[in-house]
Amino acid sequence: ETGVTQTPRHLVMGMTNKKSLKCEQHLGHNAMYWYKQSAKKPLELMFVYSLEERVENNSVPSRFSPECPNSSHLFLHLHTLQPEDSALYLCASSQGLAGSETQYFGPGTRLLVL
Amino acid sequence: GDSVTQMEGPVTLSEEAFLTINCTYTATGYPSLFWYVQYPGEGLQLLLKATKADDKGSNKGFEATYRKETTSFHLEKGSVQVSDSAVYFCALNSNYQLIWGAGTKLIIKP
């Protein structure tokens, strides 16, 4: 399945580093999402974009900064992260925002903050 | 607010056993309901969904029925295989957000 790709797949960074996660969808979808998946916790929605406009920001710390330059690409810029930010970051896309829409996920970026 | 509760894992079964993973929800309105599966080292993928009461979603031998009266969407499979070992997530769509259960890890032994 190559509908949604994410790079890098693994990332180790120090608390003072700046890095970016990239997501690309090849499905012609209009909505894209960032999720955080931590062990033993439900998936946490971080950001939602529809037609390149941010429509949701679920009280995410400012050390996470999203960017959606077009409907196919989504970035998550990271700076001065904390060890508790270590998690699997998942990108997803859907055709639209309707309630019955299926979200298609990328494989995730496994982030470790030292 | 809306929420999803699913049975804690891990669930360990022998091959060819019958599987049930319970999922209940609380929601205003009539949300769509989903089961996603996450295989080791991969992202989530849709397993099945149901968009209204009494709908039955099915895929790969898995089934789940949208029960409004019991606010449930239990996942079932008649005969599991080792390849079904994964983490299963129940979710509902609230506005345009998916509200997720905590996931149930399924381990199938040969």
Coordinates of N, CA and C in Angstrom, one line a residue:
Chain A
E1 N 0.9 -1.2 0.0 CA 0.0 0.0 0.0 C 0.9 1.2 0.0
T2 N 0.8 2.1 -1.0 CA 1.7 3.2 -1.1 C 0.9 4.5 -1.2
G3 N -0.4 4.4 -0.8 CA -1.3 5.6 -1.0 C -0.8 6.8 -0.1
V4 N -0.3 6.5 1.1 CA 0.2 7.5 2.0 C 1.6 7.1 2.4
T5 N 2.5 8.0 2.1 CA 3.9 7.7 2.5 C 4.4 8.7 3.6
Q6 N 5.3 8.2 4.4 CA 5.8 9.1 5.4 C 7.4 8.9 5.5
T7 N 8.1 10.0 5.7 CA 9.5 10.0 5.9 C 9.9 11.0 6.9
P8 N 11.0 10.7 7.7 CA 11.6 9.4 7.8 C 10.8 8.3 8.5
R9 N 11.1 7.1 8.5 CA 10.4 6.1 9.2 C 10.8 6.0 10.7
H10 N 12.1 6.4 10.9 CA 12.6 6.4 12.3 C 13.4 7.7 12.4
L11 N 13.3 8.3 13.6 CA 14.0 9.6 13.9 C 14.4 9.6 15.3
V12 N 15.7 9.9 15.6 CA 16.2 10.1 16.9 C 16.7 11.6 17.0
M13 N 16.2 12.3 18.0 CA 16.7 13.7 18.1 C 16.8 14.1 19.5
G14 N 17.7 15.1 19.7 CA 17.9 15.7 21.0 C 16.9 16.8 21.2
M15 N 16.8 17.2 22.5 CA 15.8 18.2 22.8 C 16.0 19.5 22.2
T16 N 17.2 19.8 21.8 CA 17.5 21.1 21.2 C 17.4 21.1 19.6
N17 N 17.2 19.9 19.1 CA 17.2 19.8 17.6 C 16.0 20.4 17.0
K18 N 16.0 20.6 15.7 CA 14.9 20.9 14.9 C 14.8 19.9 13.7
K19 N 13.7 19.3 13.6 CA 13.5 18.3 12.5 C 12.1 18.5 11.9
S20 N 11.9 17.8 10.8 CA 10.6 17.8 10.2 C 10.2 16.5 9.7
L21 N 8.9 16.1 9.9 CA 8.3 14.9 9.4 C 7.5 15.3 8.1
K22 N 7.6 14.4 7.1 CA 6.9 14.6 5.9 C 5.9 13.5 5.6
C23 N 4.8 13.9 5.0 CA 3.7 13.0 4.6 C 3.3 13.4 3.2
E24 N 3.1 12.4 2.4 CA 2.6 12.6 1.1 C 1.5 11.6 0.7
Q25 N 0.4 12.1 0.2 CA -0.7 11.2 -0.2 C -0.9 11.2 -1.7
H26 N -1.1 10.1 -2.3 CA -1.2 9.9 -3.7 C -2.6 9.5 -4.1
L27 N -3.6 9.9 -3.3 CA -4.9 9.4 -3.5 C -5.9 10.5 -4.0
G28 N -5.4 11.7 -4.2 CA -6.2 12.7 -4.6 C -7.2 13.2 -3.5
H29 N -6.9 13.0 -2.3 CA -7.7 13.4 -1.2 C -7.6 14.9 -0.8
N30 N -8.6 15.4 -0.1 CA -8.6 16.8 0.2 C -8.4 17.1 1.7
A31 N -8.3 16.1 2.5 CA -8.1 16.3 3.9 C -6.9 15.4 4.4
M32 N -6.2 16.0 5.3 CA -5.0 15.3 5.9 C -4.9 15.5 7.4
Y33 N -4.3 14.6 8.1 CA -4.3 14.5 9.5 C -3.0 14.1 10.1
W34 N -2.6 14.7 11.2 CA -1.5 14.2 12.0 C -2.1 13.6 13.3
Y35 N -1.6 12.4 13.6 CA -2.0 11.7 14.9 C -0.7 11.4 15.7
K36 N -0.8 11.3 17.0 CA 0.2 10.8 17.8 C -0.2 9.5 18.5
Q37 N 0.6 8.4 18.3 CA 0.3 7.1 18.9 C 1.3 6.8 20.0
S38 N 0.9 6.8 21.3 CA 1.7 6.4 22.4 C 1.3 5.1 22.9
A39 N 2.2 4.4 23.5 CA 1.9 3.1 24.1 C 0.8 3.2 25.1
K40 N -0.1 2.2 25.0 CA -1.2 2.1 25.9 C -2.2 3.3 26.0
K41 N -2.2 4.1 25.0 CA -3.1 5.3 25.0 C -3.8 5.3 23.6
P42 N -5.1 5.8 23.6 CA -5.8 5.9 22.3 C -5.0 6.9 21.4
L43 N -5.2 6.7 20.1 CA -4.7 7.7 19.2 C -5.1 9.1 19.5
E44 N -4.2 10.0 19.4 CA -4.5 11.4 19.7 C -4.5 12.2 18.4
L45 N -5.6 12.8 18.0 CA -5.6 13.7 16.8 C -4.9 15.0 17.2
M46 N -3.9 15.4 16.3 CA -3.2 16.6 16.6 C -3.7 17.7 15.7
F47 N -3.7 17.5 14.4 CA -4.1 18.5 13.4 C -4.9 17.9 12.3
V48 N -5.8 18.8 11.8 CA -6.6 18.4 10.6 C -6.5 19.5 9.6
Y49 N -6.3 19.2 8.3 CA -6.3 20.2 7.3 C -7.3 19.7 6.2
S50 N -8.0 20.7 5.7 CA -9.0 20.4 4.6 C -8.7 21.5 3.5
L51 N -8.4 21.0 2.4 CA -8.1 21.9 1.2 C -7.0 22.9 1.7
E52 N -6.0 22.4 2.4 CA -4.8 23.2 2.8 C -5.1 24.2 3.9
E53 N -6.3 24.2 4.4 CA -6.6 25.1 5.6 C -6.7 24.3 6.8
R54 N -6.1 24.8 7.9 CA -6.2 24.0 9.2 C -7.6 24.2 9.7
V55 N -8.2 23.1 10.1 CA -9.6 23.1 10.6 C -9.6 22.7 12.1
E56 N -8.5 22.1 12.6 CA -8.5 21.6 13.9 C -7.1 21.6 14.5
N57 N -7.0 22.1 15.7 CA -5.7 22.0 16.4 C -6.1 21.7 17.8
N58 N -5.9 20.4 18.2 CA -6.4 19.9 19.4 C -5.4 20.2 20.6
S59 N -5.3 21.5 20.9 CA -4.5 21.9 22.0 C -3.1 21.3 22.0
V60 N -2.4 21.3 20.9 CA -1.1 20.7 20.7 C -0.1 21.8 21.1
P61 N 1.0 21.4 21.9 CA 2.0 22.4 22.2 C 2.6 23.0 21.0
S62 N 3.1 24.3 21.2 CA 3.6 25.0 20.0 C 4.9 24.5 19.5
R63 N 5.5 23.5 20.2 CA 6.8 22.9 19.7 C 6.5 22.0 18.5
F64 N 5.2 21.8 18.3 CA 4.8 21.1 17.1 C 4.1 22.1 16.1
S65 N 4.7 22.2 14.9 CA 4.1 23.2 14.0 C 3.8 22.5 12.7
P66 N 2.6 22.4 12.3 CA 2.2 21.8 11.0 C 2.3 22.8 9.8
E67 N 2.4 22.2 8.7 CA 2.5 23.0 7.4 C 1.8 22.1 6.3
C68 N 0.9 22.7 5.6 CA 0.3 22.0 4.5 C 0.4 22.9 3.2
P69 N 1.4 22.7 2.4 CA 1.6 23.6 1.3 C 0.7 23.3 0.1
N70 N 0.2 22.1 0.0 CA -0.8 21.7 -1.0 C -1.5 20.5 -0.5
S71 N -2.5 20.1 -1.2 CA -3.4 19.0 -0.7 C -2.7 17.7 -0.7
S72 N -1.6 17.5 -1.3 CA -0.9 16.2 -1.3 C 0.2 16.1 -0.2
H73 N 0.6 17.2 0.3 CA 1.8 17.2 1.3 C 1.4 17.8 2.6
L74 N 1.9 17.2 3.6 CA 1.7 17.7 5.0 C 3.1 17.5 5.8
F75 N 3.4 18.5 6.5 CA 4.7 18.5 7.3 C 4.4 18.7 8.7
L76 N 5.2 18.1 9.6 CA 5.1 18.4 11.0 C 6.5 18.8 11.4
H77 N 6.7 20.1 11.7 CA 8.0 20.7 12.1 C 8.1 20.6 13.7
L78 N 9.3 20.1 14.1 CA 9.5 19.8 15.5 C 10.7 20.6 16.0
H79 N 10.5 21.2 17.2 CA 11.6 21.9 17.8 C 11.5 21.9 19.3
T80 N 12.6 21.8 20.0 CA 12.7 21.8 21.4 C 11.7 20.8 22.0
L81 N 11.7 19.6 21.5 CA 10.8 18.5 22.0 C 11.3 18.0 23.4
Q82 N 10.3 17.3 24.0 CA 10.6 16.7 25.3 C 10.6 15.2 25.2
P83 N 11.2 14.5 26.1 CA 11.2 13.0 26.0 C 9.8 12.4 25.9
E84 N 8.9 13.0 26.6 CA 7.5 12.5 26.5 C 6.8 12.6 25.2
D85 N 7.5 13.3 24.2 CA 7.0 13.4 22.9 C 7.4 12.2 22.0
S86 N 8.2 11.3 22.6 CA 8.6 10.1 21.9 C 7.3 9.3 21.6
A87 N 7.1 8.9 20.4 CA 5.9 8.2 20.0 C 6.0 7.9 18.5
L88 N 4.9 7.2 18.1 CA 4.7 7.0 16.6 C 3.8 8.1 16.1
Y89 N 4.3 8.8 15.1 CA 3.5 9.9 14.5 C 2.9 9.4 13.2
L90 N 1.6 9.4 13.1 CA 0.9 8.9 11.9 C 0.2 10.0 11.2
C91 N 0.4 9.9 9.9 CA -0.3 10.8 8.9 C -1.5 10.0 8.3
A92 N -2.5 10.7 8.0 CA -3.7 10.1 7.3 C -4.3 11.0 6.4
S93 N -5.1 10.5 5.4 CA -5.8 11.4 4.5 C -7.2 10.8 4.3
S94 N -8.1 11.6 3.9 CA -9.4 11.2 3.5 C -9.9 12.1 2.3
Q95 N -10.9 11.6 1.6 CA -11.5 12.3 0.5 C -12.0 13.7 1.0
G96 N -12.8 13.6 2.0 CA -13.3 14.8 2.6 C -13.5 14.7 4.1
L97 N -14.3 15.5 4.7 CA -14.4 15.5 6.2 C -15.8 14.9 6.6
A98 N -16.5 14.3 5.7 CA -17.8 13.7 6.0 C -17.7 12.6 7.0
G99 N -18.7 12.4 7.8 CA -18.7 11.4 8.9 C -18.4 10.0 8.5
S100 N -18.8 9.6 7.3 CA -18.6 8.2 6.8 C -17.2 8.0 6.1
E101 N -16.4 9.1 6.0 CA -15.2 8.9 5.2 C -14.2 8.0 5.9
T102 N -13.6 7.2 5.1 CA -12.5 6.4 5.6 C -11.2 7.1 5.5
Q103 N -10.4 7.0 6.6 CA -9.1 7.6 6.6 C -8.1 6.6 6.3
Y104 N -7.1 7.0 5.4 CA -6.0 6.1 5.0 C -4.7 6.6 5.6
F105 N -4.0 5.6 6.3 CA -2.9 5.9 7.1 C -1.6 5.6 6.4
G106 N -0.6 6.4 6.7 CA 0.8 6.0 6.4 C 1.4 5.1 7.4
P107 N 2.6 4.6 7.2 CA 3.2 3.7 8.1 C 3.7 4.3 9.4
G108 N 3.8 5.6 9.4 CA 4.2 6.3 10.6 C 5.7 6.6 10.7
T109 N 6.1 7.6 11.5 CA 7.4 7.9 11.9 C 7.6 7.6 13.4
R110 N 8.6 6.7 13.7 CA 8.9 6.4 15.1 C 9.9 7.4 15.6
L111 N 9.5 8.2 16.5 CA 10.3 9.3 17.0 C 10.8 9.0 18.4
L112 N 12.1 9.2 18.6 CA 12.7 9.1 20.0 C 13.4 10.4 20.3
V113 N 13.0 11.0 21.4 CA 13.6 12.2 21.8 C 14.4 11.9 23.1
L114 N 15.7 12.3 22.9 CA 16.7 11.9 24.0 C 16.9 13.2 24.9
Chain B
G1 N -18.4 14.1 26.4 CA -18.2 14.0 25.0 C -18.3 12.6 24.5
D2 N -18.1 12.4 23.2 CA -18.2 11.1 22.6 C -17.0 10.3 23.0
S3 N -17.2 9.0 23.1 CA -16.1 8.1 23.6 C -16.3 6.7 23.0
V4 N -15.2 5.9 23.0 CA -15.2 4.5 22.6 C -14.5 3.7 23.7
T5 N -15.1 2.6 24.0 CA -14.5 1.7 25.0 C -14.4 0.3 24.4
Q6 N -13.2 -0.3 24.4 CA -13.0 -1.6 23.8 C -12.3 -2.5 24.8
M7 N -12.5 -3.8 24.7 CA -12.0 -4.7 25.7 C -10.4 -4.6 25.7
E8 N -9.9 -4.8 26.9 CA -8.4 -4.7 27.1 C -7.8 -6.0 26.6
G9 N -6.6 -5.9 26.1 CA -5.9 -7.1 25.7 C -4.7 -7.3 26.6
P10 N -3.9 -8.2 26.1 CA -4.0 -8.9 24.9 C -5.0 -10.1 25.0
V11 N -5.5 -10.4 23.8 CA -6.4 -11.5 23.7 C -5.6 -12.6 23.0
T12 N -5.5 -13.8 23.6 CA -4.7 -14.9 23.0 C -5.6 -16.0 22.7
L13 N -5.6 -16.5 21.4 CA -6.4 -17.6 21.0 C -5.6 -18.5 20.2
S14 N -6.1 -19.7 20.1 CA -5.5 -20.7 19.2 C -6.1 -20.6 17.8
E15 N -5.3 -21.0 16.8 CA -5.8 -20.9 15.4 C -7.1 -21.7 15.3
E16 N -8.0 -21.1 14.4 CA -9.3 -21.6 14.2 C -10.3 -21.4 15.3
A17 N -10.0 -20.7 16.3 CA -10.9 -20.3 17.4 C -11.8 -19.2 16.9
F18 N -12.9 -19.0 17.6 CA -13.9 -17.9 17.4 C -13.4 -16.7 18.1
L19 N -13.5 -15.6 17.5 CA -13.0 -14.3 18.0 C -14.2 -13.3 18.2
T20 N -14.2 -12.7 19.4 CA -15.0 -11.5 19.7 C -14.2 -10.5 20.4
I21 N -14.2 -9.3 19.8 CA -13.6 -8.1 20.5 C -14.7 -7.1 20.7
N22 N -15.0 -6.8 22.0 CA -16.1 -6.0 22.3 C -15.7 -4.5 22.1
C23 N -16.7 -3.7 21.7 CA -16.6 -2.3 21.5 C -17.9 -1.7 21.8
T24 N -17.9 -0.7 22.7 CA -19.1 0.1 23.0 C -18.8 1.5 22.9
Y25 N -19.8 2.3 22.7 CA -19.6 3.8 22.4 C -20.6 4.6 23.1
T26 N -20.3 5.9 23.3 CA -21.2 6.9 23.7 C -21.1 8.0 22.7
A27 N -22.2 8.5 22.2 CA -22.2 9.6 21.2 C -23.5 10.2 21.1
T28 N -23.5 11.5 20.7 CA -24.7 12.2 20.4 C -24.9 12.0 18.9
G29 N -26.1 11.9 18.5 CA -26.4 11.7 17.1 C -26.1 10.3 16.6
Y30 N -25.8 10.1 15.4 CA -25.7 8.8 14.8 C -24.4 8.7 14.0
P31 N -23.3 8.4 14.8 CA -22.0 8.4 14.1 C -21.8 7.2 13.2
S32 N -20.8 7.3 12.3 CA -20.3 6.1 11.6 C -19.4 5.4 12.6
L33 N -19.3 4.1 12.4 CA -18.5 3.2 13.3 C -17.5 2.5 12.4
F34 N -16.3 2.3 13.0 CA -15.2 1.7 12.2 C -14.4 0.7 13.0
W35 N -13.8 -0.3 12.4 CA -12.7 -1.1 12.9 C -11.5 -0.9 12.0
Y36 N -10.4 -0.5 12.6 CA -9.1 -0.5 12.0 C -8.2 -1.5 12.5
V37 N -7.3 -2.0 11.7 CA -6.3 -3.0 12.2 C -4.9 -2.4 11.9
Q38 N -4.0 -2.7 12.9 CA -2.6 -2.3 12.7 C -1.7 -3.5 12.9
Y39 N -1.1 -3.9 11.8 CA -0.1 -5.0 11.8 C 1.2 -4.5 12.3
P40 N 2.1 -5.4 12.8 CA 3.3 -5.0 13.4 C 4.2 -4.1 12.4
G41 N 4.6 -3.0 12.8 CA 5.5 -2.1 12.0 C 4.8 -1.4 10.9
E42 N 3.4 -1.4 10.9 CA 2.7 -0.7 9.9 C 1.7 0.3 10.5
G43 N 1.2 1.2 9.6 CA 0.1 2.1 10.0 C -1.2 1.4 10.1
L44 N -2.2 2.1 10.4 CA -3.6 1.6 10.5 C -4.2 1.4 9.2
Q45 N -5.0 0.4 9.0 CA -5.8 0.3 7.8 C -7.2 -0.1 8.2
L46 N -8.2 0.4 7.3 CA -9.6 0.1 7.6 C -9.8 -1.4 7.4
L47 N -10.5 -1.9 8.4 CA -10.9 -3.3 8.3 C -12.4 -3.4 7.8
L48 N -13.3 -2.6 8.5 CA -14.7 -2.6 8.0 C -15.3 -1.4 8.7
K49 N -16.5 -1.0 8.2 CA -17.2 0.1 8.8 C -18.7 -0.1 8.6
A50 N -19.5 0.7 9.4 CA -20.9 0.7 9.2 C -21.4 2.2 9.5
T51 N -22.3 2.6 8.7 CA -22.7 4.0 8.7 C -24.0 4.3 9.3
K52 N -24.8 3.3 9.6 CA -26.1 3.5 10.2 C -26.5 2.3 11.0
A53 N -27.5 2.5 11.9 CA -28.0 1.4 12.7 C -28.4 0.2 12.0
D54 N -28.0 -1.0 12.5 CA -28.3 -2.3 11.9 C -27.5 -2.7 10.7
D55 N -26.6 -1.8 10.2 CA -25.7 -2.1 9.2 C -24.7 -3.1 9.7
K56 N -24.3 -4.0 8.8 CA -23.2 -5.0 9.1 C -22.1 -4.7 8.2
G57 N -20.9 -4.4 8.8 CA -19.7 -4.3 8.0 C -19.0 -5.7 8.0
S58 N -18.3 -6.0 6.8 CA -17.6 -7.3 6.8 C -16.4 -7.1 5.8
N59 N -15.4 -7.9 6.2 CA -14.2 -7.9 5.3 C -13.3 -9.0 5.9
K60 N -12.7 -9.8 5.0 CA -11.7 -10.8 5.3 C -12.2 -11.7 6.4
G61 N -13.5 -12.0 6.4 CA -14.0 -13.0 7.4 C -14.4 -12.3 8.7
F62 N -14.1 -11.1 8.9 CA -14.5 -10.3 10.1 C -15.9 -9.7 9.8
E63 N -16.6 -9.5 10.9 CA -17.9 -8.9 10.8 C -18.2 -8.0 12.0
A64 N -19.0 -7.0 11.9 CA -19.4 -6.2 13.1 C -20.8 -5.6 12.7
T65 N -21.7 -5.6 13.6 CA -23.0 -5.0 13.4 C -23.2 -3.8 14.3
Y66 N -23.7 -2.7 13.7 CA -24.0 -1.5 14.4 C -25.3 -1.6 15.2
R67 N -25.2 -1.8 16.5 CA -26.3 -2.0 17.4 C -26.6 -0.7 18.1
K68 N -27.6 0.0 17.7 CA -27.9 1.3 18.3 C -28.5 1.1 19.7
E69 N -29.3 0.0 19.9 CA -30.0 -0.2 21.2 C -29.0 -0.5 22.3
T70 N -27.9 -1.2 21.9 CA -26.8 -1.5 23.0 C -25.6 -0.6 22.8
T71 N -25.6 0.3 21.9 CA -24.5 1.2 21.5 C -23.2 0.3 21.4
S72 N -23.3 -0.7 20.6 CA -22.1 -1.6 20.5 C -21.8 -1.8 19.0
F73 N -20.5 -2.3 18.8 CA -20.0 -2.6 17.5 C -19.0 -3.6 17.6
H74 N -19.4 -4.8 18.1 CA -18.4 -5.9 18.4 C -17.9 -6.5 17.2
L75 N -16.6 -6.8 17.2 CA -15.9 -7.4 16.1 C -15.9 -9.0 16.3
E76 N -16.2 -9.7 15.2 CA -16.3 -11.2 15.3 C -15.6 -11.8 14.1
K77 N -15.0 -13.0 14.3 CA -14.6 -13.8 13.2 C -14.7 -15.3 13.6
G78 N -15.2 -16.1 12.7 CA -15.5 -17.4 13.0 C -14.3 -18.3 13.3
S79 N -13.2 -18.1 12.5 CA -12.1 -18.9 12.6 C -10.8 -18.1 12.3
V80 N -10.1 -17.8 13.4 CA -8.9 -16.9 13.2 C -7.7 -17.7 12.7
Q81 N -6.8 -16.9 12.1 CA -5.5 -17.4 11.6 C -4.4 -16.7 12.3
V82 N -3.2 -17.3 12.2 CA -2.0 -16.7 12.8 C -1.8 -15.3 12.2
S83 N -2.1 -15.1 10.9 CA -1.9 -13.9 10.2 C -2.9 -12.8 10.7
D84 N -3.9 -13.1 11.5 CA -4.8 -12.1 12.1 C -4.2 -11.4 13.3
S85 N -3.0 -11.9 13.8 CA -2.4 -11.3 14.9 C -2.0 -9.8 14.6
A86 N -2.5 -8.9 15.4 CA -2.4 -7.5 15.1 C -3.1 -6.8 16.3
V87 N -3.1 -5.4 16.2 CA -3.9 -4.6 17.2 C -5.1 -4.1 16.4
Y88 N -6.2 -4.2 17.1 CA -7.5 -3.8 16.5 C -8.1 -2.6 17.2
F89 N -8.5 -1.6 16.4 CA -9.0 -0.4 17.0 C -10.4 -0.1 16.6
C90 N -11.3 0.2 17.5 CA -12.6 0.6 17.2 C -12.7 2.1 17.3
A91 N -13.5 2.7 16.4 CA -13.5 4.2 16.3 C -14.9 4.6 15.9
L92 N -15.2 5.8 16.3 CA -16.5 6.5 15.7 C -16.1 7.8 15.2
N93 N -16.9 8.3 14.2 CA -16.7 9.6 13.6 C -17.6 10.6 14.3
S94 N -17.0 11.6 15.0 CA -17.7 12.7 15.7 C -17.4 13.9 14.9
N95 N -18.3 14.6 14.3 CA -18.1 15.6 13.3 C -17.1 15.1 12.3
Y96 N -15.9 15.6 12.2 CA -15.0 15.0 11.2 C -13.8 14.4 11.9
Q97 N -13.9 14.2 13.2 CA -12.8 13.6 14.0 C -13.1 12.1 14.3
L98 N -12.1 11.3 14.2 CA -12.3 9.9 14.6 C -12.0 9.9 16.1
I99 N -12.9 9.3 16.9 CA -12.7 9.1 18.3 C -12.3 7.6 18.5
W100 N -11.1 7.3 19.1 CA -10.6 6.0 19.1 C -10.7 5.3 20.4
G101 N -10.9 4.0 20.3 CA -10.7 3.1 21.5 C -9.2 2.9 21.7
A102 N -8.8 2.3 22.8 CA -7.4 2.2 23.2 C -6.7 1.1 22.4
G103 N -7.4 0.2 21.7 CA -6.8 -0.8 20.9 C -6.8 -2.1 21.7
T104 N -7.0 -3.2 21.0 CA -6.9 -4.6 21.6 C -5.9 -5.4 20.8
K105 N -4.9 -5.9 21.5 CA -3.9 -6.7 20.8 C -4.4 -8.1 20.7
L106 N -4.3 -8.7 19.6 CA -4.8 -10.1 19.3 C -3.5 -10.9 19.0
I107 N -3.4 -12.0 19.7 CA -2.3 -12.9 19.5 C -2.9 -14.3 19.1
I108 N -2.6 -14.8 18.0 CA -3.1 -16.1 17.5 C -1.9 -17.1 17.5
K109 N -2.1 -18.2 18.3 CA -1.0 -19.2 18.3 C -1.4 -20.4 17.4
P110 N -0.3 -20.9 16.7 CA -0.6 -22.0 15.8 C -1.0 -23.3 16.6

